[in-house]
JSON list of C-alpha atoms in Angstrom, two decimals:
[
{"chain": "A", "resi": 1, "resn": "UNK", "atom": "CA", "xyz": [12.57, -1.37, -9.30]},
{"chain": "A", "resi": 2, "resn": "UNK", "atom": "CA", "xyz": [10.36, 1.64, -9.80]},
{"chain": "A", "resi": 3, "resn": "UNK", "atom": "CA", "xyz": [10.90, 4.50, -7.35]},
{"chain": "A", "resi": 4, "resn": "UNK", "atom": "CA", "xyz": [8.32, 6.85, -5.93]},
{"chain": "A", "resi": 5, "resn": "UNK", "atom": "CA", "xyz": [9.34, 9.82, -3.80]},
{"chain": "A", "resi": 6, "resn": "UNK", "atom": "CA", "xyz": [7.34, 11.99, -1.46]},
{"chain": "A", "resi": 7, "resn": "UNK", "atom": "CA", "xyz": [8.10, 15.44, -0.16]},
{"chain": "A", "resi": 8, "resn": "UNK", "atom": "CA", "xyz": [8.21, 16.43, 2.57]},
{"chain": "A", "resi": 9, "resn": "UNK", "atom": "CA", "xyz": [8.84, 13.34, 4.67]},
{"chain": "A", "resi": 10, "resn": "UNK", "atom": "CA", "xyz": [7.37, 15.09, 7.67]},
{"chain": "A", "resi": 11, "resn": "UNK", "atom": "CA", "xyz": [5.63, 18.39, 8.32]},
{"chain": "A", "resi": 12, "resn": "UNK", "atom": "CA", "xyz": [4.28, 20.20, 11.35]},
{"chain": "A", "resi": 13, "resn": "UNK", "atom": "CA", "xyz": [1.74, 22.94, 10.82]},
{"chain": "A", "resi": 14, "resn": "UNK", "atom": "CA", "xyz": [-0.65, 25.09, 12.78]},
{"chain": "A", "resi": 15, "resn": "UNK", "atom": "CA", "xyz": [-4.36, 24.43, 12.80]},
{"chain": "A", "resi": 16, "resn": "UNK", "atom": "CA", "xyz": [-6.12, 26.27, 10.00]},
{"chain": "A", "resi": 17, "resn": "UNK", "atom": "CA", "xyz": [-3.20, 26.32, 7.61]},
{"chain": "A", "resi": 18, "resn": "UNK", "atom": "CA", "xyz": [-2.85, 24.32, 4.38]},
{"chain": "A", "resi": 19, "resn": "UNK", "atom": "CA", "xyz": [-0.17, 21.78, 3.62]},
{"chain": "A", "resi": 20, "resn": "UNK", "atom": "CA", "xyz": [0.89, 20.43, 0.23]},
{"chain": "A", "resi": 21, "resn": "UNK", "atom": "CA", "xyz": [2.47, 17.00, -0.20]},
{"chain": "A", "resi": 22, "resn": "UNK", "atom": "CA", "xyz": [4.17, 16.02, -3.44]},
{"chain": "A", "resi": 23, "resn": "UNK", "atom": "CA", "xyz": [4.40, 12.55, -4.91]},
{"chain": "A", "resi": 24, "resn": "UNK", "atom": "CA", "xyz": [6.73, 11.84, -7.81]},
{"chain": "A", "resi": 25, "resn": "UNK", "atom": "CA", "xyz": [7.43, 8.77, -9.89]},
{"chain": "A", "resi": 26, "resn": "UNK", "atom": "CA", "xyz": [11.14, 9.04, -10.58]},
{"chain": "A", "resi": 27, "resn": "UNK", "atom": "CA", "xyz": [11.82, 6.47, -13.27]},
{"chain": "A", "resi": 28, "resn": "UNK", "atom": "CA", "xyz": [8.47, 5.70, -14.85]},
{"chain": "A", "resi": 29, "resn": "UNK", "atom": "CA", "xyz": [5.34, 7.40, -16.03]},
{"chain": "A", "resi": 30, "resn": "UNK", "atom": "CA", "xyz": [2.42, 6.99, -13.69]},
{"chain": "A", "resi": 31, "resn": "UNK", "atom": "CA", "xyz": [-0.90, 6.94, -15.46]},
{"chain": "A", "resi": 32, "resn": "UNK", "atom": "CA", "xyz": [-2.65, 6.49, -12.14]},
{"chain": "A", "resi": 33, "resn": "UNK", "atom": "CA", "xyz": [-1.66, 7.65, -8.70]},
{"chain": "A", "resi": 34, "resn": "UNK", "atom": "CA", "xyz": [-3.26, 6.86, -5.37]},
{"chain": "A", "resi": 35, "resn": "UNK", "atom": "CA", "xyz": [-3.33, 8.57, -1.99]},
{"chain": "A", "resi": 36, "resn": "UNK", "atom": "CA", "xyz": [-3.65, 6.60, 1.22]},
{"chain": "A", "resi": 37, "resn": "UNK", "atom": "CA", "xyz": [-3.83, 7.40, 4.87]},
{"chain": "A", "resi": 38, "resn": "UNK", "atom": "CA", "xyz": [-2.32, 5.13, 7.50]},
{"chain": "A", "resi": 39, "resn": "UNK", "atom": "CA", "xyz": [-3.19, 5.43, 11.16]},
{"chain": "A", "resi": 40, "resn": "UNK", "atom": "CA", "xyz": [-0.85, 4.09, 13.85]},
{"chain": "A", "resi": 41, "resn": "UNK", "atom": "CA", "xyz": [-0.79, 0.32, 13.93]},
{"chain": "A", "resi": 42, "resn": "UNK", "atom": "CA", "xyz": [-3.46, 0.19, 11.25]},
{"chain": "A", "resi": 43, "resn": "UNK", "atom": "CA", "xyz": [-3.64, -0.59, 7.62]},
{"chain": "A", "resi": 44, "resn": "UNK", "atom": "CA", "xyz": [-3.66, 1.75, 4.64]},
{"chain": "A", "resi": 45, "resn": "UNK", "atom": "CA", "xyz": [-6.97, 3.32, 3.74]},
{"chain": "A", "resi": 46, "resn": "UNK", "atom": "CA", "xyz": [-7.43, 4.55, 0.19]},
{"chain": "A", "resi": 47, "resn": "UNK", "atom": "CA", "xyz": [-8.43, 8.19, 0.08]},
{"chain": "A", "resi": 48, "resn": "UNK", "atom": "CA", "xyz": [-8.54, 8.87, -3.64]},
{"chain": "A", "resi": 49, "resn": "UNK", "atom": "CA", "xyz": [-7.44, 7.75, -7.08]},
{"chain": "A", "resi": 50, "resn": "UNK", "atom": "CA", "xyz": [-6.22, 10.16, -9.69]},
{"chain": "A", "resi": 51, "resn": "UNK", "atom": "CA", "xyz": [-5.50, 9.81, -13.38]},
{"chain": "A", "resi": 52, "resn": "UNK", "atom": "CA", "xyz": [-3.23, 12.24, -15.13]},
{"chain": "A", "resi": 53, "resn": "UNK", "atom": "CA", "xyz": [-5.15, 15.21, -16.46]},
{"chain": "A", "resi": 54, "resn": "UNK", "atom": "CA", "xyz": [-8.49, 14.34, -14.91]},
{"chain": "A", "resi": 55, "resn": "UNK", "atom": "CA", "xyz": [-10.27, 14.87, -11.62]},
{"chain": "A", "resi": 56, "resn": "UNK", "atom": "CA", "xyz": [-9.55, 12.57, -8.74]},
{"chain": "A", "resi": 57, "resn": "UNK", "atom": "CA", "xyz": [-12.05, 9.96, -7.61]},
{"chain": "A", "resi": 58, "resn": "UNK", "atom": "CA", "xyz": [-12.53, 10.11, -3.86]},
{"chain": "A", "resi": 59, "resn": "UNK", "atom": "CA", "xyz": [-13.51, 7.24, -1.59]},
{"chain": "A", "resi": 60, "resn": "UNK", "atom": "CA", "xyz": [-16.68, 7.48, 0.42]},
{"chain": "A", "resi": 61, "resn": "UNK", "atom": "CA", "xyz": [-16.24, 9.65, 3.46]},
{"chain": "A", "resi": 62, "resn": "UNK", "atom": "CA", "xyz": [-13.25, 11.59, 2.14]},
{"chain": "A", "resi": 63, "resn": "UNK", "atom": "CA", "xyz": [-13.93, 15.30, 1.73]},
{"chain": "A", "resi": 64, "resn": "UNK", "atom": "CA", "xyz": [-12.76, 16.37, -1.69]},
{"chain": "A", "resi": 65, "resn": "UNK", "atom": "CA", "xyz": [-12.75, 20.06, -0.74]},
{"chain": "A", "resi": 66, "resn": "UNK", "atom": "CA", "xyz": [-10.49, 19.34, 2.18]},
{"chain": "A", "resi": 67, "resn": "UNK", "atom": "CA", "xyz": [-8.09, 16.98, 0.47]},
{"chain": "A", "resi": 68, "resn": "UNK", "atom": "CA", "xyz": [-7.32, 18.55, -2.90]},
{"chain": "A", "resi": 69, "resn": "UNK", "atom": "CA", "xyz": [-5.56, 16.29, -5.35]},
{"chain": "A", "resi": 70, "resn": "UNK", "atom": "CA", "xyz": [-3.87, 17.39, -8.54]},
{"chain": "A", "resi": 71, "resn": "UNK", "atom": "CA", "xyz": [-2.27, 15.03, -11.05]},
{"chain": "A", "resi": 72, "resn": "UNK", "atom": "CA", "xyz": [-0.97, 17.48, -13.58]},
{"chain": "A", "resi": 73, "resn": "UNK", "atom": "CA", "xyz": [1.69, 15.31, -15.17]},
{"chain": "A", "resi": 74, "resn": "UNK", "atom": "CA", "xyz": [2.60, 11.66, -15.56]},
{"chain": "A", "resi": 75, "resn": "UNK", "atom": "CA", "xyz": [5.23, 11.97, -12.85]},
{"chain": "A", "resi": 76, "resn": "UNK", "atom": "CA", "xyz": [3.70, 14.29, -10.28]},
{"chain": "A", "resi": 77, "resn": "UNK", "atom": "CA", "xyz": [0.65, 14.28, -8.05]},
{"chain": "A", "resi": 78, "resn": "UNK", "atom": "CA", "xyz": [0.01, 16.60, -5.14]},
{"chain": "A", "resi": 79, "resn": "UNK", "atom": "CA", "xyz": [-2.23, 16.34, -2.11]},
{"chain": "A", "resi": 80, "resn": "UNK", "atom": "CA", "xyz": [-3.17, 19.57, -0.37]},
{"chain": "A", "resi": 81, "resn": "UNK", "atom": "CA", "xyz": [-4.72, 19.33, 3.06]},
{"chain": "A", "resi": 82, "resn": "UNK", "atom": "CA", "xyz": [-6.70, 22.55, 3.37]},
{"chain": "A", "resi": 83, "resn": "UNK", "atom": "CA", "xyz": [-7.52, 24.22, 6.68]},
{"chain": "A", "resi": 84, "resn": "UNK", "atom": "CA", "xyz": [-5.81, 21.42, 8.54]},
{"chain": "A", "resi": 85, "resn": "UNK", "atom": "CA", "xyz": [-7.01, 20.39, 11.98]},
{"chain": "A", "resi": 86, "resn": "UNK", "atom": "CA", "xyz": [-5.43, 18.10, 14.59]},
{"chain": "A", "resi": 87, "resn": "UNK", "atom": "CA", "xyz": [-7.65, 15.22, 13.47]},
{"chain": "A", "resi": 88, "resn": "UNK", "atom": "CA", "xyz": [-5.94, 15.40, 10.07]},
{"chain": "A", "resi": 89, "resn": "UNK", "atom": "CA", "xyz": [-2.66, 14.40, 11.70]},
{"chain": "A", "resi": 90, "resn": "UNK", "atom": "CA", "xyz": [-1.67, 11.13, 10.10]},
{"chain": "A", "resi": 91, "resn": "UNK", "atom": "CA", "xyz": [0.74, 9.33, 7.83]},
{"chain": "A", "resi": 92, "resn": "UNK", "atom": "CA", "xyz": [-0.07, 10.02, 4.20]},
{"chain": "A", "resi": 93, "resn": "UNK", "atom": "CA", "xyz": [1.24, 7.64, 1.56]},
{"chain": "A", "resi": 94, "resn": "UNK", "atom": "CA", "xyz": [1.08, 7.89, -2.19]},
{"chain": "A", "resi": 95, "resn": "UNK", "atom": "CA", "xyz": [1.50, 5.19, -4.77]},
{"chain": "A", "resi": 96, "resn": "UNK", "atom": "CA", "xyz": [1.86, 5.15, -8.52]},
{"chain": "A", "resi": 97, "resn": "UNK", "atom": "CA", "xyz": [1.03, 2.62, -11.17]},
{"chain": "A", "resi": 98, "resn": "UNK", "atom": "CA", "xyz": [2.62, 2.47, -14.58]},
{"chain": "A", "resi": 99, "resn": "UNK", "atom": "CA", "xyz": [0.50, 1.98, -17.67]},
{"chain": "A", "resi": 100, "resn": "UNK", "atom": "CA", "xyz": [-3.19, 1.34, -18.10]},
{"chain": "A", "resi": 101, "resn": "UNK", "atom": "CA", "xyz": [-3.32, -2.27, -16.94]},
{"chain": "A", "resi": 102, "resn": "UNK", "atom": "CA", "xyz": [-5.02, -2.59, -13.57]},
{"chain": "A", "resi": 103, "resn": "UNK", "atom": "CA", "xyz": [-3.03, -5.72, -12.78]},
{"chain": "A", "resi": 104, "resn": "UNK", "atom": "CA", "xyz": [0.19, -3.73, -12.67]},
{"chain": "A", "resi": 105, "resn": "UNK", "atom": "CA", "xyz": [1.44, -3.37, -9.13]},
{"chain": "A", "resi": 106, "resn": "UNK", "atom": "CA", "xyz": [1.48, -0.06, -7.35]},
{"chain": "A", "resi": 107, "resn": "UNK", "atom": "CA", "xyz": [4.79, 1.39, -6.19]},
{"chain": "A", "resi": 108, "resn": "UNK", "atom": "CA", "xyz": [4.66, 3.27, -2.94]},
{"chain": "A", "resi": 109, "resn": "UNK", "atom": "CA", "xyz": [6.34, 6.39, -1.67]},
{"chain": "A", "resi": 110, "resn": "UNK", "atom": "CA", "xyz": [7.94, 6.47, 1.78]},
{"chain": "A", "resi": 111, "resn": "UNK", "atom": "CA", "xyz": [5.11, 8.49, 3.25]},
{"chain": "A", "resi": 112, "resn": "UNK", "atom": "CA", "xyz": [4.66, 11.93, 4.81]},
{"chain": "A", "resi": 113, "resn": "UNK", "atom": "CA", "xyz": [3.93, 12.34, 8.47]},
{"chain": "A", "resi": 114, "resn": "UNK", "atom": "CA", "xyz": [1.66, 15.31, 9.08]},
{"chain": "A", "resi": 115, "resn": "UNK", "atom": "CA", "xyz": [1.25, 16.76, 12.55]},
{"chain": "A", "resi": 116, "resn": "UNK", "atom": "CA", "xyz": [-1.28, 19.54, 13.01]},
{"chain": "A", "resi": 117, "resn": "UNK", "atom": "CA", "xyz": [-0.91, 21.51, 16.22]},
{"chain": "B", "resi": 1, "resn": "UNK", "atom": "CA", "xyz": [-17.37, -4.90, -0.98]},
{"chain": "B", "resi": 2, "resn": "UNK", "atom": "CA", "xyz": [-13.89, -6.34, -0.96]},
{"chain": "B", "resi": 3, "resn": "UNK", "atom": "CA", "xyz": [-11.92, -7.16, 2.17]},
{"chain": "B", "resi": 4, "resn": "UNK", "atom": "CA", "xyz": [-8.75, -8.81, 3.38]},
{"chain": "B", "resi": 5, "resn": "UNK", "atom": "CA", "xyz": [-8.12, -10.57, 6.67]},
{"chain": "B", "resi": 6, "resn": "UNK", "atom": "CA", "xyz": [-4.71, -11.19, 8.14]},
{"chain": "B", "resi": 7, "resn": "UNK", "atom": "CA", "xyz": [-5.60, -13.15, 11.26]},
{"chain": "B", "resi": 8, "resn": "UNK", "atom": "CA", "xyz": [-2.23, -12.84, 13.00]},
{"chain": "B", "resi": 9, "resn": "UNK", "atom": "CA", "xyz": [-1.02, -9.50, 14.30]},
{"chain": "B", "resi": 10, "resn": "UNK", "atom": "CA", "xyz": [2.45, -10.94, 14.81]},
{"chain": "B", "resi": 11, "resn": "UNK", "atom": "CA", "xyz": [4.35, -14.01, 13.76]},
{"chain": "B", "resi": 12, "resn": "UNK", "atom": "CA", "xyz": [7.50, -15.06, 15.56]},
{"chain": "B", "resi": 13, "resn": "UNK", "atom": "CA", "xyz": [9.89, -17.49, 13.92]},
{"chain": "B", "resi": 14, "resn": "UNK", "atom": "CA", "xyz": [13.45, -18.61, 14.48]},
{"chain": "B", "resi": 15, "resn": "UNK", "atom": "CA", "xyz": [15.99, -17.83, 11.80]},
{"chain": "B", "resi": 16, "resn": "UNK", "atom": "CA", "xyz": [16.26, -20.68, 9.34]},
{"chain": "B", "resi": 17, "resn": "UNK", "atom": "CA", "xyz": [12.76, -21.96, 10.02]},
{"chain": "B", "resi": 18, "resn": "UNK", "atom": "CA", "xyz": [9.89, -21.74, 7.54]},
{"chain": "B", "resi": 19, "resn": "UNK", "atom": "CA", "xyz": [7.81, -18.59, 7.61]},
{"chain": "B", "resi": 20, "resn": "UNK", "atom": "CA", "xyz": [4.10, -18.38, 6.80]},
{"chain": "B", "resi": 21, "resn": "UNK", "atom": "CA", "xyz": [1.95, -15.26, 6.89]},
{"chain": "B", "resi": 22, "resn": "UNK", "atom": "CA", "xyz": [-1.74, -15.92, 6.43]},
{"chain": "B", "resi": 23, "resn": "UNK", "atom": "CA", "xyz": [-4.17, -13.98, 4.28]},
{"chain": "B", "resi": 24, "resn": "UNK", "atom": "CA", "xyz": [-7.78, -14.57, 3.28]},
{"chain": "B", "resi": 25, "resn": "UNK", "atom": "CA", "xyz": [-9.81, -12.33, 1.04]},
{"chain": "B", "resi": 26, "resn": "UNK", "atom": "CA", "xyz": [-13.31, -11.56, -0.11]},
{"chain": "B", "resi": 27, "resn": "UNK", "atom": "CA", "xyz": [-14.03, -9.99, -3.49]},
{"chain": "B", "resi": 28, "resn": "UNK", "atom": "CA", "xyz": [-16.62, -10.36, -6.22]},
{"chain": "B", "resi": 29, "resn": "UNK", "atom": "CA", "xyz": [-15.30, -11.86, -9.41]},
{"chain": "B", "resi": 30, "resn": "UNK", "atom": "CA", "xyz": [-11.72, -12.73, -10.13]},
{"chain": "B", "resi": 31, "resn": "UNK", "atom": "CA", "xyz": [-9.20, -11.36, -7.62]},
{"chain": "B", "resi": 32, "resn": "UNK", "atom": "CA", "xyz": [-5.85, -9.78, -8.16]},
{"chain": "B", "resi": 33, "resn": "UNK", "atom": "CA", "xyz": [-3.79, -10.43, -5.03]},
{"chain": "B", "resi": 34, "resn": "UNK", "atom": "CA", "xyz": [-0.65, -8.72, -3.82]},
{"chain": "B", "resi": 35, "resn": "UNK", "atom": "CA", "xyz": [1.86, -8.92, -0.98]},
{"chain": "B", "resi": 36, "resn": "UNK", "atom": "CA", "xyz": [3.82, -5.92, 0.18]},
{"chain": "B", "resi": 37, "resn": "UNK", "atom": "CA", "xyz": [6.43, -5.51, 2.93]},
{"chain": "B", "resi": 38, "resn": "UNK", "atom": "CA", "xyz": [7.00, -2.36, 4.96]},
{"chain": "B", "resi": 39, "resn": "UNK", "atom": "CA", "xyz": [10.28, -1.72, 6.72]},
{"chain": "B", "resi": 40, "resn": "UNK", "atom": "CA", "xyz": [10.61, 1.05, 9.34]},
{"chain": "B", "resi": 41, "resn": "UNK", "atom": "CA", "xyz": [10.81, 4.52, 7.78]},
{"chain": "B", "resi": 42, "resn": "UNK", "atom": "CA", "xyz": [10.50, 3.10, 4.29]},
{"chain": "B", "resi": 43, "resn": "UNK", "atom": "CA", "xyz": [7.67, 2.78, 1.81]},
{"chain": "B", "resi": 44, "resn": "UNK", "atom": "CA", "xyz": [5.83, -0.41, 1.05]},
{"chain": "B", "resi": 45, "resn": "UNK", "atom": "CA", "xyz": [7.82, -2.68, -1.21]},
{"chain": "B", "resi": 46, "resn": "UNK", "atom": "CA", "xyz": [6.16, -5.00, -3.69]},
{"chain": "B", "resi": 47, "resn": "UNK", "atom": "CA", "xyz": [6.89, -8.70, -3.10]},
{"chain": "B", "resi": 48, "resn": "UNK", "atom": "CA", "xyz": [4.65, -10.61, -5.49]},
{"chain": "B", "resi": 49, "resn": "UNK", "atom": "CA", "xyz": [1.24, -10.80, -7.09]},
{"chain": "B", "resi": 50, "resn": "UNK", "atom": "CA", "xyz": [-1.26, -13.31, -8.42]},
{"chain": "B", "resi": 51, "resn": "UNK", "atom": "CA", "xyz": [-3.17, -12.36, -11.51]},
{"chain": "B", "resi": 52, "resn": "UNK", "atom": "CA", "xyz": [-3.95, -15.61, -13.26]},
{"chain": "B", "resi": 53, "resn": "UNK", "atom": "CA", "xyz": [-2.31, -18.90, -14.15]},
{"chain": "B", "resi": 54, "resn": "UNK", "atom": "CA", "xyz": [-0.15, -20.97, -11.81]},
{"chain": "B", "resi": 55, "resn": "UNK", "atom": "CA", "xyz": [-1.46, -20.87, -8.26]},
{"chain": "B", "resi": 56, "resn": "UNK", "atom": "CA", "xyz": [2.06, -20.78, -6.84]},
{"chain": "B", "resi": 57, "resn": "UNK", "atom": "CA", "xyz": [3.63, -17.40, -7.32]},
{"chain": "B", "resi": 58, "resn": "UNK", "atom": "CA", "xyz": [7.29, -16.68, -6.69]},
{"chain": "B", "resi": 59, "resn": "UNK", "atom": "CA", "xyz": [8.45, -13.23, -5.75]},
{"chain": "B", "resi": 60, "resn": "UNK", "atom": "CA", "xyz": [11.30, -11.17, -4.39]},
{"chain": "B", "resi": 61, "resn": "UNK", "atom": "CA", "xyz": [13.72, -12.18, -1.64]},
{"chain": "B", "resi": 62, "resn": "UNK", "atom": "CA", "xyz": [12.78, -15.86, -1.82]},
{"chain": "B", "resi": 63, "resn": "UNK", "atom": "CA", "xyz": [9.13, -15.34, -0.93]},
{"chain": "B", "resi": 64, "resn": "UNK", "atom": "CA", "xyz": [6.29, -17.22, -2.56]},
{"chain": "B", "resi": 65, "resn": "UNK", "atom": "CA", "xyz": [2.54, -17.36, -2.14]},
{"chain": "B", "resi": 66, "resn": "UNK", "atom": "CA", "xyz": [-0.13, -19.85, -3.06]},
{"chain": "B", "resi": 67, "resn": "UNK", "atom": "CA", "xyz": [-3.50, -18.82, -4.38]},
{"chain": "B", "resi": 68, "resn": "UNK", "atom": "CA", "xyz": [-6.28, -21.11, -3.16]},
{"chain": "B", "resi": 69, "resn": "UNK", "atom": "CA", "xyz": [-9.58, -20.21, -4.73]},
{"chain": "B", "resi": 70, "resn": "UNK", "atom": "CA", "xyz": [-11.71, -22.64, -2.74]},
{"chain": "B", "resi": 71, "resn": "UNK", "atom": "CA", "xyz": [-10.34, -21.35, 0.56]},
{"chain": "B", "resi": 72, "resn": "UNK", "atom": "CA", "xyz": [-10.07, -17.75, -0.69]},
{"chain": "B", "resi": 73, "resn": "UNK", "atom": "CA", "xyz": [-6.56, -17.61, 0.68]},
{"chain": "B", "resi": 74, "resn": "UNK", "atom": "CA", "xyz": [-3.24, -16.25, -0.47]},
{"chain": "B", "resi": 75, "resn": "UNK", "atom": "CA", "xyz": [-0.71, -17.18, 2.22]},
{"chain": "B", "resi": 76, "resn": "UNK", "atom": "CA", "xyz": [2.83, -15.85, 1.99]},
{"chain": "B", "resi": 77, "resn": "UNK", "atom": "CA", "xyz": [5.67, -18.30, 2.60]},
{"chain": "B", "resi": 78, "resn": "UNK", "atom": "CA", "xyz": [9.41, -18.45, 2.80]},
{"chain": "B", "resi": 79, "resn": "UNK", "atom": "CA", "xyz": [11.23, -21.76, 3.30]},
{"chain": "B", "resi": 80, "resn": "UNK", "atom": "CA", "xyz": [14.01, -20.36, 5.48]},
{"chain": "B", "resi": 81, "resn": "UNK", "atom": "CA", "xyz": [13.51, -17.04, 7.28]},
{"chain": "B", "resi": 82, "resn": "UNK", "atom": "CA", "xyz": [16.25, -14.49, 7.80]},
{"chain": "B", "resi": 83, "resn": "UNK", "atom": "CA", "xyz": [16.55, -11.93, 10.59]},
{"chain": "B", "resi": 84, "resn": "UNK", "atom": "CA", "xyz": [16.37, -9.27, 7.87]},
{"chain": "B", "resi": 85, "resn": "UNK", "atom": "CA", "xyz": [12.86, -10.50, 6.98]},
{"chain": "B", "resi": 86, "resn": "UNK", "atom": "CA", "xyz": [11.59, -8.90, 10.19]},
{"chain": "B", "resi": 87, "resn": "UNK", "atom": "CA", "xyz": [9.09, -6.29, 8.99]},
{"chain": "B", "resi": 88, "resn": "UNK", "atom": "CA", "xyz": [5.39, -5.55, 8.54]},
{"chain": "B", "resi": 89, "resn": "UNK", "atom": "CA", "xyz": [3.68, -7.52, 5.80]},
{"chain": "B", "resi": 90, "resn": "UNK", "atom": "CA", "xyz": [0.49, -6.50, 4.04]},
{"chain": "B", "resi": 91, "resn": "UNK", "atom": "CA", "xyz": [-1.78, -8.58, 1.85]},
{"chain": "B", "resi": 92, "resn": "UNK", "atom": "CA", "xyz": [-3.99, -6.71, -0.61]},
{"chain": "B", "resi": 93, "resn": "UNK", "atom": "CA", "xyz": [-6.78, -7.53, -3.04]},
{"chain": "B", "resi": 94, "resn": "UNK", "atom": "CA", "xyz": [-8.52, -5.80, -5.90]},
{"chain": "B", "resi": 95, "resn": "UNK", "atom": "CA", "xyz": [-11.16, -6.77, -8.39]},
{"chain": "B", "resi": 96, "resn": "UNK", "atom": "CA", "xyz": [-9.81, -7.68, -11.76]},
{"chain": "B", "resi": 97, "resn": "UNK", "atom": "CA", "xyz": [-11.75, -4.76, -13.19]},
{"chain": "B", "resi": 98, "resn": "UNK", "atom": "CA", "xyz": [-11.19, -1.86, -10.86]},
{"chain": "B", "resi": 99, "resn": "UNK", "atom": "CA", "xyz": [-8.59, 0.39, -9.32]},
{"chain": "B", "resi": 100, "resn": "UNK", "atom": "CA", "xyz": [-9.19, 0.11, -5.62]},
{"chain": "B", "resi": 101, "resn": "UNK", "atom": "CA", "xyz": [-6.64, -1.92, -3.70]},
{"chain": "B", "resi": 102, "resn": "UNK", "atom": "CA", "xyz": [-7.85, -3.04, -0.28]},
{"chain": "B", "resi": 103, "resn": "UNK", "atom": "CA", "xyz": [-5.25, -3.92, 2.33]},
{"chain": "B", "resi": 104, "resn": "UNK", "atom": "CA", "xyz": [-5.33, -6.28, 5.25]},
{"chain": "B", "resi": 105, "resn": "UNK", "atom": "CA", "xyz": [-4.43, -5.07, 8.71]},
{"chain": "B", "resi": 106, "resn": "UNK", "atom": "CA", "xyz": [-0.84, -6.18, 8.41]},
{"chain": "B", "resi": 107, "resn": "UNK", "atom": "CA", "xyz": [1.19, -8.87, 10.14]},
{"chain": "B", "resi": 108, "resn": "UNK", "atom": "CA", "xyz": [4.39, -8.06, 11.94]},
{"chain": "B", "resi": 109, "resn": "UNK", "atom": "CA", "xyz": [7.05, -10.71, 11.44]},
{"chain": "B", "resi": 110, "resn": "UNK", "atom": "CA", "xyz": [9.82, -11.08, 13.96]},
{"chain": "B", "resi": 111, "resn": "UNK", "atom": "CA", "xyz": [12.64, -13.42, 13.05]},
{"chain": "B", "resi": 112, "resn": "UNK", "atom": "CA", "xyz": [14.89, -14.22, 15.96]},
{"chain": "B", "resi": 113, "resn": "UNK", "atom": "CA", "xyz": [18.53, -15.28, 15.56]}
]
């Protein structure tokens, strides 16, 4: 099956610093990539959707200036958490979808655990 | 707005017994429905999906799900559960025309030997 990787798998940073998380589709081209946030014992909440070469579409309530998303190629999307604060500590998960058909399933990365001190 | 309900936080089943994980959804228009499984320290893995056609969908690892439009349900089933099926299962829905995938709260399955 299709493989999506994330790097790093975990990161600890100081409050006020920025953290970049990478999401890569390893064996397919991802026209669309998605970023989710998962709180402990809760479901995944979609943060934003990005298409290669265009600006990301953010969900209501997600600050686009705080969570910068770049989808520069068909295999790489990055999420940068700017000026991180303890409340940004969470499990961030990306997914990727091959092709333009919206019925294609998303393939998920293993997630990145961010802890902001 | 679209939503998914997984009414059971946890399902316990003995190995070899049938397994059912319930899911109901709400979405305008035709739904696309998905089941994913999450093992500890691993990403969500795709199990199966319903797009159109036969209401009974067969997926990976012996799982199947039945789409019931009148009951707006998409329950996941496996005839004979294995201990290795113990994991967290998520049901998800999206509009046919749209990108956003909405997940249910997840159901933890524990299969006991």
